Tab-separated table of C-alpha atoms in Angstrom:
chain	number	residue	atom	x	y	z
A	6	MET	CA	-194.918	-9.707	51.483
A	7	THR	CA	-195.831	-6.103	52.264
A	8	THR	CA	-194.658	-4.604	55.543
A	9	PRO	CA	-194.715	-1.060	57.002
A	10	GLU	CA	-191.087	-0.835	55.906
A	11	ASN	CA	-192.265	-0.872	52.307
A	12	THR	CA	-193.759	2.620	52.630
A	13	ARG	CA	-191.567	5.609	51.802
A	14	ILE	CA	-192.131	9.379	51.851
A	15	ILE	CA	-190.450	11.411	49.103
A	16	PRO	CA	-188.004	13.821	50.820
A	17	LEU	CA	-187.232	17.357	49.670
A	18	THR	CA	-183.964	16.127	48.180
A	19	LEU	CA	-185.938	14.021	45.671
A	20	ASP	CA	-188.618	16.611	44.876
A	21	ARG	CA	-189.570	16.679	41.179
A	22	THR	CA	-187.520	13.622	40.235
A	23	ARG	CA	-188.458	10.600	38.148
A	24	LEU	CA	-190.339	7.908	40.035
A	25	ASP	CA	-187.882	5.141	39.162
A	26	GLN	CA	-184.950	7.319	40.230
A	27	ALA	CA	-186.593	8.174	43.558
A	28	ALA	CA	-187.589	4.545	44.111
A	29	ALA	CA	-184.019	3.387	43.500
A	30	GLU	CA	-182.831	5.842	46.160
A	31	LEU	CA	-185.467	4.890	48.724
A	32	TYR	CA	-185.674	1.129	48.068
A	33	ASP	CA	-181.961	0.535	47.623
A	34	ASP	CA	-182.183	-3.175	48.451
A	35	PHE	CA	-183.558	-3.733	44.934
A	36	SER	CA	-182.186	-2.992	41.491
A	37	ARG	CA	-183.587	-0.110	39.456
A	38	SER	CA	-184.655	-2.500	36.708
A	39	ARG	CA	-186.647	-4.608	39.180
A	40	LEU	CA	-188.309	-1.494	40.575
A	41	GLN	CA	-189.191	-0.376	37.041
A	42	ARG	CA	-190.851	-3.772	36.440
A	43	TRP	CA	-192.807	-3.442	39.675
A	44	ILE	CA	-193.946	0.058	38.660
A	45	LYS	CA	-195.134	-1.218	35.279
A	46	ASP	CA	-196.883	-4.154	36.981
A	47	GLY	CA	-198.723	-1.790	39.311
A	48	LYS	CA	-196.940	-3.070	42.418
A	49	LEU	CA	-195.531	0.320	43.437
A	50	THR	CA	-198.129	3.009	44.062
A	51	VAL	CA	-197.853	6.771	44.532
A	52	ASN	CA	-200.345	8.237	47.003
A	53	GLY	CA	-202.417	5.086	46.585
A	54	GLU	CA	-202.601	5.374	42.791
A	55	HIS	CA	-200.858	3.445	40.047
A	56	PRO	CA	-198.429	5.711	38.146
A	57	SER	CA	-198.550	5.844	34.379
A	58	SER	CA	-194.887	4.956	33.918
A	59	PRO	CA	-191.513	4.762	35.703
A	60	ARG	CA	-190.790	8.214	34.223
A	61	SER	CA	-193.620	9.850	36.174
A	62	THR	CA	-192.583	12.812	38.314
A	63	VAL	CA	-192.864	12.581	42.087
A	64	TYR	CA	-192.890	15.437	44.580
A	65	ALA	CA	-191.743	15.960	48.151
A	66	GLY	CA	-194.337	14.518	50.514
A	67	ASP	CA	-195.638	11.900	48.085
A	68	THR	CA	-196.122	8.448	49.618
A	69	LEU	CA	-194.702	5.407	47.832
A	70	ARG	CA	-195.902	1.952	48.777
A	71	LEU	CA	-194.328	-1.225	47.446
A	72	GLU	CA	-196.881	-4.015	47.260
A	73	ALA	CA	-194.625	-6.679	45.764
A	74	ASP	CA	-193.629	-9.898	47.506
A	75	THR	CA	-190.190	-8.677	48.540
A	76	ALA	CA	-189.560	-11.754	50.655
A	77	ALA	CA	-189.438	-13.854	47.500
A	78	VAL	CA	-186.799	-11.719	45.821
A	79	GLY	CA	-183.884	-13.221	47.708
A	80	GLY	CA	-184.491	-16.807	46.702
A	81	ALA	CA	-184.631	-15.803	43.065
A	82	GLU	CA	-181.644	-13.477	42.852
A	83	TRP	CA	-179.271	-14.026	45.762
A	84	VAL	CA	-176.476	-16.586	45.874
A	85	ALA	CA	-175.491	-18.419	49.051
A	86	THR	CA	-171.719	-18.180	49.579
A	87	ASP	CA	-169.776	-20.040	52.240
A	88	MET	CA	-167.680	-17.661	54.320
A	89	ALA	CA	-166.424	-17.418	57.878
A	90	LEU	CA	-168.997	-15.336	59.724
A	91	PRO	CA	-167.751	-13.847	63.022
A	92	VAL	CA	-170.757	-14.861	65.124
A	93	GLU	CA	-170.896	-13.350	68.609
A	94	PHE	CA	-174.294	-14.785	69.536
A	95	GLU	CA	-176.932	-16.966	67.894
A	96	ASP	CA	-180.205	-18.563	68.848
A	97	ALA	CA	-183.343	-19.547	66.946
A	98	HIS	CA	-184.385	-15.925	66.460
A	99	ILE	CA	-181.330	-13.671	66.003
A	100	LEU	CA	-177.659	-13.537	65.055
A	101	VAL	CA	-175.171	-10.973	66.376
A	102	LEU	CA	-172.070	-10.554	64.209
A	103	ASN	CA	-168.773	-8.689	64.511
A	104	LYS	CA	-168.317	-7.491	60.925
A	105	PRO	CA	-164.751	-7.100	59.594
A	106	HIS	CA	-163.784	-4.191	57.363
A	107	GLY	CA	-164.055	-4.702	53.631
A	108	LEU	CA	-167.250	-6.761	53.847
A	109	VAL	CA	-170.142	-5.297	51.846
A	110	MET	CA	-173.604	-5.748	53.372
A	111	HIS	CA	-175.791	-6.383	50.278
A	112	PRO	CA	-175.226	-7.553	46.687
A	113	ALA	CA	-174.671	-4.662	44.291
A	114	ALA	CA	-172.662	-3.864	41.182
A	115	GLY	CA	-169.286	-5.580	41.523
A	116	HIS	CA	-170.414	-7.577	44.565
A	117	HIS	CA	-172.804	-10.295	43.447
A	118	ASP	CA	-171.813	-13.157	45.719
A	119	ASP	CA	-169.256	-11.942	48.278
A	120	THR	CA	-171.406	-9.876	50.635
A	121	LEU	CA	-172.602	-10.436	54.169
A	122	LEU	CA	-176.048	-11.270	52.814
A	123	ASN	CA	-174.569	-14.066	50.680
A	124	GLY	CA	-172.747	-15.449	53.707
A	125	LEU	CA	-175.912	-15.316	55.807
A	126	LEU	CA	-177.788	-17.380	53.225
A	127	ALA	CA	-175.114	-20.067	53.399
A	128	HIS	CA	-175.111	-19.981	57.189
A	129	CYS	CA	-178.908	-20.100	57.467
A	130	PRO	CA	-180.696	-20.939	54.164
A	131	ALA	CA	-184.123	-20.126	55.667
A	132	LEU	CA	-183.132	-16.441	55.557
A	133	ALA	CA	-183.932	-16.520	51.817
A	134	GLU	CA	-187.589	-16.228	52.848
A	135	ILE	CA	-187.071	-13.033	54.874
A	136	PRO	CA	-186.687	-9.520	53.411
A	137	ARG	CA	-183.005	-8.577	53.088
A	138	ALA	CA	-182.118	-11.986	54.577
A	139	GLY	CA	-182.911	-10.662	58.039
A	140	ILE	CA	-180.599	-7.618	57.970
A	141	VAL	CA	-182.229	-4.813	59.964
A	142	HIS	CA	-179.444	-2.208	60.098
A	143	ARG	CA	-176.211	-1.611	58.257
A	144	LEU	CA	-172.561	-0.865	58.652
A	145	ASP	CA	-170.558	0.728	55.860
A	146	ARG	CA	-168.215	-1.552	53.955
A	147	ASP	CA	-165.118	-0.438	55.866
A	148	THR	CA	-166.761	0.146	59.242
A	149	THR	CA	-166.199	-2.748	61.619
A	150	GLY	CA	-168.152	-4.089	64.549
A	151	LEU	CA	-171.450	-5.335	65.878
A	152	LEU	CA	-174.769	-5.737	64.116
A	153	VAL	CA	-177.857	-7.867	64.702
A	154	VAL	CA	-179.629	-10.006	62.088
A	155	ALA	CA	-183.129	-11.461	62.466
A	156	LYS	CA	-183.642	-15.143	61.665
A	157	THR	CA	-187.451	-15.001	61.596
A	158	LEU	CA	-189.932	-12.536	60.174
A	159	ALA	CA	-191.427	-11.905	63.632
A	160	ALA	CA	-187.996	-11.112	65.062
A	161	GLN	CA	-187.235	-8.831	62.116
A	162	ASN	CA	-190.450	-6.844	62.473
A	163	ARG	CA	-189.874	-6.369	66.210
A	164	LEU	CA	-186.236	-5.343	65.755
A	165	VAL	CA	-187.146	-2.878	63.011
A	166	GLN	CA	-189.790	-1.377	65.292
A	167	ALA	CA	-187.303	-1.214	68.184
A	168	ILE	CA	-184.826	0.658	65.958
A	169	GLN	CA	-187.554	3.067	64.844
A	170	ASP	CA	-188.520	3.597	68.501
A	171	ARG	CA	-184.836	4.205	69.347
A	172	ASP	CA	-184.798	1.251	71.722
A	173	VAL	CA	-181.667	-0.255	70.143
A	174	LYS	CA	-178.521	1.399	71.512
A	175	ARG	CA	-175.615	1.534	69.071
A	176	GLU	CA	-172.273	2.819	70.356
A	177	TYR	CA	-169.173	3.423	68.257
A	178	LEU	CA	-165.514	4.269	68.695
A	179	ALA	CA	-164.026	6.733	66.203
A	180	VAL	CA	-160.564	8.221	65.780
A	181	VAL	CA	-161.007	11.772	64.509
A	182	ASN	CA	-158.750	14.537	63.268
A	183	GLY	CA	-158.228	17.529	65.534
A	184	VAL	CA	-158.293	17.909	69.303
A	185	VAL	CA	-161.847	17.623	70.621
A	186	VAL	CA	-162.151	19.719	73.781
A	187	SER	CA	-165.321	18.151	75.190
A	188	GLY	CA	-168.265	15.966	74.308
A	189	GLY	CA	-171.515	17.153	72.828
A	190	THR	CA	-174.521	16.382	70.663
A	191	ILE	CA	-174.838	16.949	66.928
A	192	GLU	CA	-178.414	17.391	65.754
A	193	LYS	CA	-178.347	18.070	62.020
A	194	SER	CA	-180.548	16.612	59.286
A	195	ILE	CA	-178.831	14.385	56.720
A	196	GLY	CA	-179.752	13.547	53.137
A	197	ARG	CA	-178.252	12.861	49.732
A	198	HIS	CA	-175.614	15.367	48.682
A	199	PRO	CA	-177.263	17.745	46.179
A	200	ARG	CA	-174.475	17.302	43.609
A	201	ASP	CA	-172.784	13.988	44.450
A	202	ARG	CA	-175.392	11.239	44.742
A	203	GLN	CA	-172.840	8.807	46.203
A	204	ARG	CA	-172.398	10.975	49.290
A	205	GLN	CA	-174.532	12.189	52.157
A	206	ALA	CA	-174.516	15.733	53.510
A	207	VAL	CA	-175.937	17.912	56.260
A	208	LEU	CA	-179.001	19.589	54.743
A	209	PRO	CA	-180.340	22.608	56.668
A	210	ASN	CA	-183.514	22.551	54.537
A	211	GLY	CA	-184.468	18.935	53.999
A	212	GLY	CA	-183.024	15.543	54.754
A	213	LYS	CA	-183.939	13.315	57.667
A	214	PRO	CA	-183.449	14.234	61.330
A	215	ALA	CA	-180.186	12.827	62.688
A	216	VAL	CA	-178.767	12.940	66.218
A	217	THR	CA	-175.294	11.821	67.322
A	218	HIS	CA	-174.008	12.080	70.890
A	219	TYR	CA	-170.252	11.946	71.476
A	220	ARG	CA	-167.752	12.159	74.295
A	221	VAL	CA	-163.978	12.049	74.456
A	222	ARG	CA	-162.298	8.832	75.578
A	223	GLU	CA	-158.693	9.820	74.805
A	224	ARG	CA	-157.044	13.026	73.596
A	225	TYR	CA	-153.891	12.992	71.522
A	226	ARG	CA	-151.797	15.859	70.169
A	227	ALA	CA	-153.762	16.327	66.973
A	228	HIS	CA	-156.456	13.660	67.226
A	229	ALA	CA	-159.007	12.198	69.592
A	230	LEU	CA	-160.696	8.870	70.267
A	231	LEU	CA	-164.442	9.458	70.562
A	232	HIS	CA	-167.270	7.383	71.971
A	233	CYS	CA	-170.274	8.053	69.711
A	234	ILE	CA	-173.862	7.043	70.405
A	235	LEU	CA	-176.438	7.010	67.630
A	236	GLU	CA	-179.902	8.249	68.461
A	237	THR	CA	-180.869	7.858	64.802
A	238	GLY	CA	-179.304	5.713	62.088
A	239	ARG	CA	-178.894	7.642	58.855
A	240	THR	CA	-176.533	6.569	56.098
A	241	HIS	CA	-172.944	7.656	56.938
A	242	GLN	CA	-174.344	9.518	59.954
A	243	ILE	CA	-171.278	9.626	62.208
A	244	ARG	CA	-168.959	10.305	59.284
A	245	VAL	CA	-171.074	13.223	58.020
A	246	HIS	CA	-171.737	14.649	61.473
A	247	MET	CA	-168.063	14.572	62.408
A	248	GLN	CA	-167.174	16.300	59.145
A	249	SER	CA	-169.782	18.971	59.893
A	250	ILE	CA	-168.000	19.999	63.114
A	251	GLY	CA	-164.518	19.909	61.613
A	252	HIS	CA	-163.418	16.587	63.097
A	253	THR	CA	-163.363	14.148	60.196
A	254	ILE	CA	-162.683	10.485	60.861
A	255	VAL	CA	-159.119	9.353	60.237
A	256	GLY	CA	-158.787	7.446	56.969
A	257	ASP	CA	-162.265	8.285	55.698
A	258	PRO	CA	-161.885	8.157	51.898
A	259	VAL	CA	-165.097	10.117	51.242
A	260	TYR	CA	-165.389	12.711	54.005
A	261	GLY	CA	-161.941	12.751	55.588
A	262	GLY	CA	-159.592	14.733	53.386
A	263	ARG	CA	-155.802	14.641	53.876
A	264	PRO	CA	-154.431	13.019	57.061
A	265	LYS	CA	-153.478	15.395	59.865
A	266	LEU	CA	-149.918	14.802	61.111
A	267	PRO	CA	-148.800	15.950	64.580
A	268	LYS	CA	-145.795	18.273	64.407
A	269	GLY	CA	-142.594	16.307	64.845
A	270	ALA	CA	-144.354	12.931	64.745
A	271	GLY	CA	-142.197	9.834	64.371
A	272	GLN	CA	-142.162	7.875	61.131
A	273	PRO	CA	-144.211	4.916	62.476
A	274	LEU	CA	-147.096	7.260	63.347
A	275	ILE	CA	-146.797	9.141	60.051
A	276	ASP	CA	-146.929	5.837	58.158
A	277	ALA	CA	-149.909	4.663	60.207
A	278	LEU	CA	-151.902	7.845	59.588
A	279	GLN	CA	-151.056	8.089	55.899
A	280	GLY	CA	-151.608	4.396	55.324
A	281	PHE	CA	-154.866	3.968	57.215
A	282	GLY	CA	-156.979	3.029	54.234
A	283	ARG	CA	-160.450	3.090	55.751
A	284	GLN	CA	-162.479	5.161	58.176
A	285	ALA	CA	-161.337	4.482	61.768
A	286	LEU	CA	-164.866	3.711	62.926
A	287	HIS	CA	-165.953	0.675	64.925
A	288	ALA	CA	-169.394	-0.402	66.174
A	289	TRP	CA	-168.268	-1.121	69.708
A	290	ARG	CA	-171.393	-1.873	71.748
A	291	LEU	CA	-174.883	-3.027	70.826
A	292	SER	CA	-177.737	-3.175	73.348
A	293	PHE	CA	-181.376	-4.177	72.846
A	294	ASP	CA	-184.141	-6.346	74.271
A	295	HIS	CA	-184.409	-9.790	72.707
A	296	PRO	CA	-187.250	-9.535	70.151
A	297	VAL	CA	-188.926	-12.738	71.403
A	298	THR	CA	-187.967	-13.289	75.046
A	299	GLY	CA	-187.646	-9.622	75.992
A	300	GLN	CA	-184.359	-10.335	77.778
A	301	PRO	CA	-182.006	-7.316	77.869
A	302	LEU	CA	-178.908	-8.051	75.787
A	303	GLN	CA	-175.626	-6.166	75.509
A	304	PHE	CA	-172.655	-7.064	73.337
A	305	GLN	CA	-169.203	-5.496	73.130
A	306	ALA	CA	-166.464	-6.042	70.562
A	307	GLU	CA	-163.043	-4.454	70.937
A	308	PRO	CA	-161.651	-2.560	67.919
A	309	PRO	CA	-159.736	-4.546	65.291
A	310	GLU	CA	-155.962	-4.647	65.275
A	311	ASP	CA	-155.405	-1.799	62.792
A	312	MET	CA	-157.457	0.659	64.833
A	313	TYR	CA	-155.994	-0.556	68.127
A	314	ALA	CA	-152.444	-0.128	66.774
A	315	LEU	CA	-153.241	3.382	65.508
A	316	CYS	CA	-154.522	4.449	68.935
A	317	ALA	CA	-151.452	2.975	70.600
A	318	LEU	CA	-149.145	5.002	68.349
A	319	LEU	CA	-151.153	8.190	68.918
A	320	LEU	CA	-151.013	7.691	72.675
A	321	GLU	CA	-147.282	6.947	72.593
A	322	ASP	CA	-146.713	10.123	70.579
A	323	ALA	CA	-148.747	12.188	73.050
A	324	VAL	CA	-146.864	10.798	76.062
A	325	GLU	CA	-143.463	11.365	74.454
A	326	TYR	CA	-144.356	14.921	73.515
A	327	GLU	CA	-145.399	15.785	77.071
A	328	GLY	CA	-142.207	14.284	78.437
A	329	PRO	CA	-141.622	12.756	81.873
């Protein structure tokens, strides 16, 4: 099944790269070997033409279009795995979940049958007939919180369009290093890091437009709890944007660096900061119109215990430091 989502534009960061390499970056729901087969079978075109081989060079601005039946891929390759899914809401058209940390979204190397997608297939086997089993947006493995999944193709197409039109409001809570004086907006393009392909980076010349709004909910001695609102949804967007303004997210293993310890902090807080083994980032609120009924929906999920306990210790430290 071909959808508008199956069209990709080669960004500057992938200029003059091999077609199969660029396709693997842009169609990351599918394995590189599968994409190479589709290229050889003429099911992935470049500017409307069939490339000679997966090794063909592509250039910034080229248009890729995948004309394969992507909806059928799931039934052939994905495994349904029973797991406890934290369902916040469900009807015939959508699911809203509160994802725990440590849960990978899609099958990949090292995670063949223990991802959210595998659990969704067990929960609702009909999702095998929908691209990406109905997943329309992502949370990083160790980011917690709310996300919506489509249970029908019509609902998926409408939700994808709503996200593209910025009609889905996604709000996060993040504990960051450093004292943030006031809120603001970060508007910096994001793309693949030029040297480390596993990371994202702010790219002044290239990348995709990315906008994050933030405001301060609580200030601590050397940290802050931020309320972040995504206007766009790039990979690692909040994590990269916070790093770009010098306020990395506590515990972030990729962008965070060493933990920042308040001077004279007690041992419980030191242990909590040094031992926080994931980014302290939580998808707190999710608001959108129901893709079928049009009813306005809003969901809220409080942060998990580890993040709540960290904030409590930071607040206790700040109060003790100020004194009575």
